[in-house]
JSON list of C-alpha atoms in Angstrom, two decimals:
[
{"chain": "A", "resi": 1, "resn": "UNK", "atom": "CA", "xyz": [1.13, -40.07, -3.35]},
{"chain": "A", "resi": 2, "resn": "UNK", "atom": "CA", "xyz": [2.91, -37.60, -1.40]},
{"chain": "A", "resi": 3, "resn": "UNK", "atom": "CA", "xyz": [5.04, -35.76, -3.52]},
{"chain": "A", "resi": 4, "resn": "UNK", "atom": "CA", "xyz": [3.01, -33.63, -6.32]},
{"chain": "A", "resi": 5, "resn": "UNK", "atom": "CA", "xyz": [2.24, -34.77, -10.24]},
{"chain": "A", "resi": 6, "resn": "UNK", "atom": "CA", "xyz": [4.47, -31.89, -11.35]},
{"chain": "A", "resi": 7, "resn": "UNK", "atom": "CA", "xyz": [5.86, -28.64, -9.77]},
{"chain": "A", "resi": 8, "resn": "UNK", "atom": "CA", "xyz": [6.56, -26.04, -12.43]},
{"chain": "A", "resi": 9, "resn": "UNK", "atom": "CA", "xyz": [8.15, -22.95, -12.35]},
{"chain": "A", "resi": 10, "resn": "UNK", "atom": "CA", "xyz": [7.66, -20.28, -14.82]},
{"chain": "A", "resi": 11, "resn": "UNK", "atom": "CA", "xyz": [8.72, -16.44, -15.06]},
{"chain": "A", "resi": 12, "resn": "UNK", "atom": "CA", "xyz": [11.78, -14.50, -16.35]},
{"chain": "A", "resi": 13, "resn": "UNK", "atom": "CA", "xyz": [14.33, -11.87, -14.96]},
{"chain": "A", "resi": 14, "resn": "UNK", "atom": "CA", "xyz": [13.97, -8.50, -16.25]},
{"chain": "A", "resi": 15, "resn": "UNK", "atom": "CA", "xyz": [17.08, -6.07, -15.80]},
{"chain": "A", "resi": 16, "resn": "UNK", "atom": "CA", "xyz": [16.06, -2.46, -15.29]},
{"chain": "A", "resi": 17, "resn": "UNK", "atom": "CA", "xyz": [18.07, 1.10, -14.83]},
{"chain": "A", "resi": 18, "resn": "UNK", "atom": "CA", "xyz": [20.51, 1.51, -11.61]},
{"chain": "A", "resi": 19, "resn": "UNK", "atom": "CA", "xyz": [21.55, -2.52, -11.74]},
{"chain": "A", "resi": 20, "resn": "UNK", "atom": "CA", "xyz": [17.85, -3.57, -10.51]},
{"chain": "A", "resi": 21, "resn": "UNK", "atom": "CA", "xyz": [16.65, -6.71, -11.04]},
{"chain": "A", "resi": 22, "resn": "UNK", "atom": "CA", "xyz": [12.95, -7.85, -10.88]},
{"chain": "A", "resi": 23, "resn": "UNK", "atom": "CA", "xyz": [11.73, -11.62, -11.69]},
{"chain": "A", "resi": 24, "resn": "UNK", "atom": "CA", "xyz": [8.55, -12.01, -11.25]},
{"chain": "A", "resi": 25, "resn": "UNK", "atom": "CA", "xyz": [7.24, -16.36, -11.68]},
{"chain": "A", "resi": 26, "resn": "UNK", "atom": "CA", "xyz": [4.41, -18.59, -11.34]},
{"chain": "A", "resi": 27, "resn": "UNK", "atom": "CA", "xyz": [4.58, -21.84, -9.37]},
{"chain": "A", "resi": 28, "resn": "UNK", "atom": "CA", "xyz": [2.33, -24.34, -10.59]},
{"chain": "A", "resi": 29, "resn": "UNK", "atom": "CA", "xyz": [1.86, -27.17, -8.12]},
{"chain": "A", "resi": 30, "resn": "UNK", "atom": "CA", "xyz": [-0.06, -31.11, -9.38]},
{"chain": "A", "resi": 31, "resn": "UNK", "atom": "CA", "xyz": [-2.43, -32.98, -7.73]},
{"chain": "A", "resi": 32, "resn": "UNK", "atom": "CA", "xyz": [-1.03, -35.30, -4.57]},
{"chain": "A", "resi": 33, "resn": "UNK", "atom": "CA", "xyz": [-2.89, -36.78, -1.84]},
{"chain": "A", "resi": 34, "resn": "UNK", "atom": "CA", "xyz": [-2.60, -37.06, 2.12]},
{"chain": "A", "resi": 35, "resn": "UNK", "atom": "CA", "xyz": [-2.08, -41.05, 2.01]},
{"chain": "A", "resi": 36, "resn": "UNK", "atom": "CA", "xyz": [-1.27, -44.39, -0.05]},
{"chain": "A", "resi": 37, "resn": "UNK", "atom": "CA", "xyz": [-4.52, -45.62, 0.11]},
{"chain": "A", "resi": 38, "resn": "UNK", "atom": "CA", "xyz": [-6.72, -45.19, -2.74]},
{"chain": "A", "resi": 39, "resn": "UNK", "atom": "CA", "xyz": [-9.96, -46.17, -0.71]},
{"chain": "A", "resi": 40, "resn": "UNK", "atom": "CA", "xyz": [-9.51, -43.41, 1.86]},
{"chain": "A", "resi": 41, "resn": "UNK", "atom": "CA", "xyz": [-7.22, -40.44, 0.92]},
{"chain": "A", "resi": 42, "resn": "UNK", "atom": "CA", "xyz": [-7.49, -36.70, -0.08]},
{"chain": "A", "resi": 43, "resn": "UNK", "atom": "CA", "xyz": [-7.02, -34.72, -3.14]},
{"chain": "A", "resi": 44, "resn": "UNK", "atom": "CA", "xyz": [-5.01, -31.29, -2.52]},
{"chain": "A", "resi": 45, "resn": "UNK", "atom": "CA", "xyz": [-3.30, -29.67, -4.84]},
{"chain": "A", "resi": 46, "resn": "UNK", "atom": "CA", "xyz": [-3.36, -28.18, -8.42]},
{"chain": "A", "resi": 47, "resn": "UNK", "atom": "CA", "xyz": [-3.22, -24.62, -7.73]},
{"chain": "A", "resi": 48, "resn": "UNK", "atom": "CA", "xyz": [-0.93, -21.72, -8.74]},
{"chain": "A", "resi": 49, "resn": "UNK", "atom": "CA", "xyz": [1.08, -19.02, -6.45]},
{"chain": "A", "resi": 50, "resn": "UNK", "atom": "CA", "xyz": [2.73, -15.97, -8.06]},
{"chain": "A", "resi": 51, "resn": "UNK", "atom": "CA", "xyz": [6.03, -14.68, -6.55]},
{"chain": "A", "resi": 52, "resn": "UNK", "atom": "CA", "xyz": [8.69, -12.20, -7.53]},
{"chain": "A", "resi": 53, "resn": "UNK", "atom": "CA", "xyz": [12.35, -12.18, -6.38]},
{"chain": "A", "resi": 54, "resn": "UNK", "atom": "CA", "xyz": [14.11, -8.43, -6.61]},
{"chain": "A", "resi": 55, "resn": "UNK", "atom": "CA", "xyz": [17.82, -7.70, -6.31]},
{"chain": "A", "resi": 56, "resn": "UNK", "atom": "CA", "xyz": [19.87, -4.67, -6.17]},
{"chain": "A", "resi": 57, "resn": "UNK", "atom": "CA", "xyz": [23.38, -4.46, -6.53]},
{"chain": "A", "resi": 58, "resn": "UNK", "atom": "CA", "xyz": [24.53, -2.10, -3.44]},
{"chain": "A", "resi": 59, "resn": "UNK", "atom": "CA", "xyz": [28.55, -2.60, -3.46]},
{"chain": "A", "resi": 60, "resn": "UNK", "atom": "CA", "xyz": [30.93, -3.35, -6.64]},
{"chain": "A", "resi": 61, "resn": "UNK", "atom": "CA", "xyz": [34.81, -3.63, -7.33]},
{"chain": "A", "resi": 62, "resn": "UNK", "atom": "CA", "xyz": [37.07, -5.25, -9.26]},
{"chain": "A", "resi": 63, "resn": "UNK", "atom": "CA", "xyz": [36.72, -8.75, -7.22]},
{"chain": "A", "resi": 64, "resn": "UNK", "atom": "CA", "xyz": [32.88, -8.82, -5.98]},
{"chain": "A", "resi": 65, "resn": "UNK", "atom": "CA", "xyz": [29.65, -7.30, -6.29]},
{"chain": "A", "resi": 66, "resn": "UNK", "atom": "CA", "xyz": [27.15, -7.35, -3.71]},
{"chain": "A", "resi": 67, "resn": "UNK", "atom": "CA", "xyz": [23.33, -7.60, -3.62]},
{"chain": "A", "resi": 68, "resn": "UNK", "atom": "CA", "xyz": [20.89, -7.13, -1.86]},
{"chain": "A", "resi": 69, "resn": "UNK", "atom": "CA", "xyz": [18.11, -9.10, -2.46]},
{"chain": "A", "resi": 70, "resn": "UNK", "atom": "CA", "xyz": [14.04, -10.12, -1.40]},
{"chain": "A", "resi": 71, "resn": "UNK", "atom": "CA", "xyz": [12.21, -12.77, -2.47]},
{"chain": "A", "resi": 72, "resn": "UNK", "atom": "CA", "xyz": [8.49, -12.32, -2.08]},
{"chain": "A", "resi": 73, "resn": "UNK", "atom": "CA", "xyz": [6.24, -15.56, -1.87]},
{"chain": "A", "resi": 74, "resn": "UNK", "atom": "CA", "xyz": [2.69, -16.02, -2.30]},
{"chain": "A", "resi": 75, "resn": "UNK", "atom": "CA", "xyz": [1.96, -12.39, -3.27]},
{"chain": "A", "resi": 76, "resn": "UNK", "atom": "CA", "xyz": [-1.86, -12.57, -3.94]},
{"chain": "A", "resi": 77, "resn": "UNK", "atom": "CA", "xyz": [-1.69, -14.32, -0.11]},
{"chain": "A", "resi": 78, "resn": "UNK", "atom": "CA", "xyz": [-3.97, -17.11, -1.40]},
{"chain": "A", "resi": 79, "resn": "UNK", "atom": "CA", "xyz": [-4.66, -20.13, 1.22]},
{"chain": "A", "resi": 80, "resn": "UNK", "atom": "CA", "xyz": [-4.33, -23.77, -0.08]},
{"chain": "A", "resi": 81, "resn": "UNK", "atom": "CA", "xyz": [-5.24, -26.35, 2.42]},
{"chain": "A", "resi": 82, "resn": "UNK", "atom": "CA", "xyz": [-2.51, -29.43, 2.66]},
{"chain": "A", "resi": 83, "resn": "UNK", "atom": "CA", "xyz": [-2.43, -33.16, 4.10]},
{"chain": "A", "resi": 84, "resn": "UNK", "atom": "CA", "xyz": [-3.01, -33.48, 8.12]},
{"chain": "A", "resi": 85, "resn": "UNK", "atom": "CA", "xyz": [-5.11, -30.22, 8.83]},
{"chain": "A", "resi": 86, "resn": "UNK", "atom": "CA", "xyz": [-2.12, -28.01, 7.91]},
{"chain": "A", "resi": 87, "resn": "UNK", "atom": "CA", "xyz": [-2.29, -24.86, 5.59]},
{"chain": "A", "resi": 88, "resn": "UNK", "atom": "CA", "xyz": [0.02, -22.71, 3.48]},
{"chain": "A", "resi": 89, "resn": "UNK", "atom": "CA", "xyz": [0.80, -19.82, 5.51]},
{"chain": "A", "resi": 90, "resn": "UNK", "atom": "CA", "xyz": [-0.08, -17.09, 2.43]},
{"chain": "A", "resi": 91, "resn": "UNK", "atom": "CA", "xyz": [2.09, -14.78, 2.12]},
{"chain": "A", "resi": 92, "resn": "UNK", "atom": "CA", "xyz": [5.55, -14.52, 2.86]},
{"chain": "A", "resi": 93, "resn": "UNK", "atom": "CA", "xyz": [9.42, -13.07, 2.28]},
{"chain": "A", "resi": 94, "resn": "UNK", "atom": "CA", "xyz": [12.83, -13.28, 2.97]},
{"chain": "A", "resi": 95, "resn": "UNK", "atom": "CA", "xyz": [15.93, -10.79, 2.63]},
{"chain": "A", "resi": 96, "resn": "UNK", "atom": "CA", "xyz": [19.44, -11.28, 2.45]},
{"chain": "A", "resi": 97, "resn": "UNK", "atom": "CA", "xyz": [22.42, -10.17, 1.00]},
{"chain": "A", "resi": 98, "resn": "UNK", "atom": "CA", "xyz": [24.67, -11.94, -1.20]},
{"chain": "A", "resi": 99, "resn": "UNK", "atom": "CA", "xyz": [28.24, -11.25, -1.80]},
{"chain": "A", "resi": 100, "resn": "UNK", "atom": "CA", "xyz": [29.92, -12.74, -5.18]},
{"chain": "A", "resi": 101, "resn": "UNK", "atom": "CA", "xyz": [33.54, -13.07, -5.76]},
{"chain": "A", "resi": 102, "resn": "UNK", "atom": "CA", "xyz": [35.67, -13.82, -8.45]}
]
């Protein structure tokens, strides 16, 4: 009852100019309730959030490339309440940097 009917995940990565990549995707969260008991619990669930991840390479050679990367969550900052009086936050992001070697 905890865990959500389905979580789905849909979007795609489009590659622009200058090694810039934008992927914008929908999460699509189920129905899944606040406790086991089917007398008592609460529905939450069955919304949708729209994020975007964007990288950038900044550093190349012949053994790594380096990005620099942001992931932005819950863009339209929508509130969804969940199980025990909490709440999604809204909106949200993280940075970072990623370094790949071969």
């Amino acid at each position: 009852p905890f865990v959500p009917d389905y979580i789905l995940n849909i979007g795609a990565t489009i590659r622009l100019p200058w090694e810039l990549e934008v992927s914008p995707y929908l999460s699509l969260i189920g129905s899944y309730y606040d406790s086991s008991s089917l007398a008592s619990r609460a529905s939450f669930g069955n919304y949708t959030i729209v994020n975007a991840r964007i990288r950038k390479v900044v550093a190349s050679g012949n053994e790594y490339r380096a990005k620099l990367g942001v992931d932005l969550n819950n863009i339209l900052d929508r509130h969804y309440e969940q199980p025990w009086q909490f709440e999604d936050p809204g909106f949200s992001f993280l940075a970072r940097l990623e370094l790949e070697l071969w």
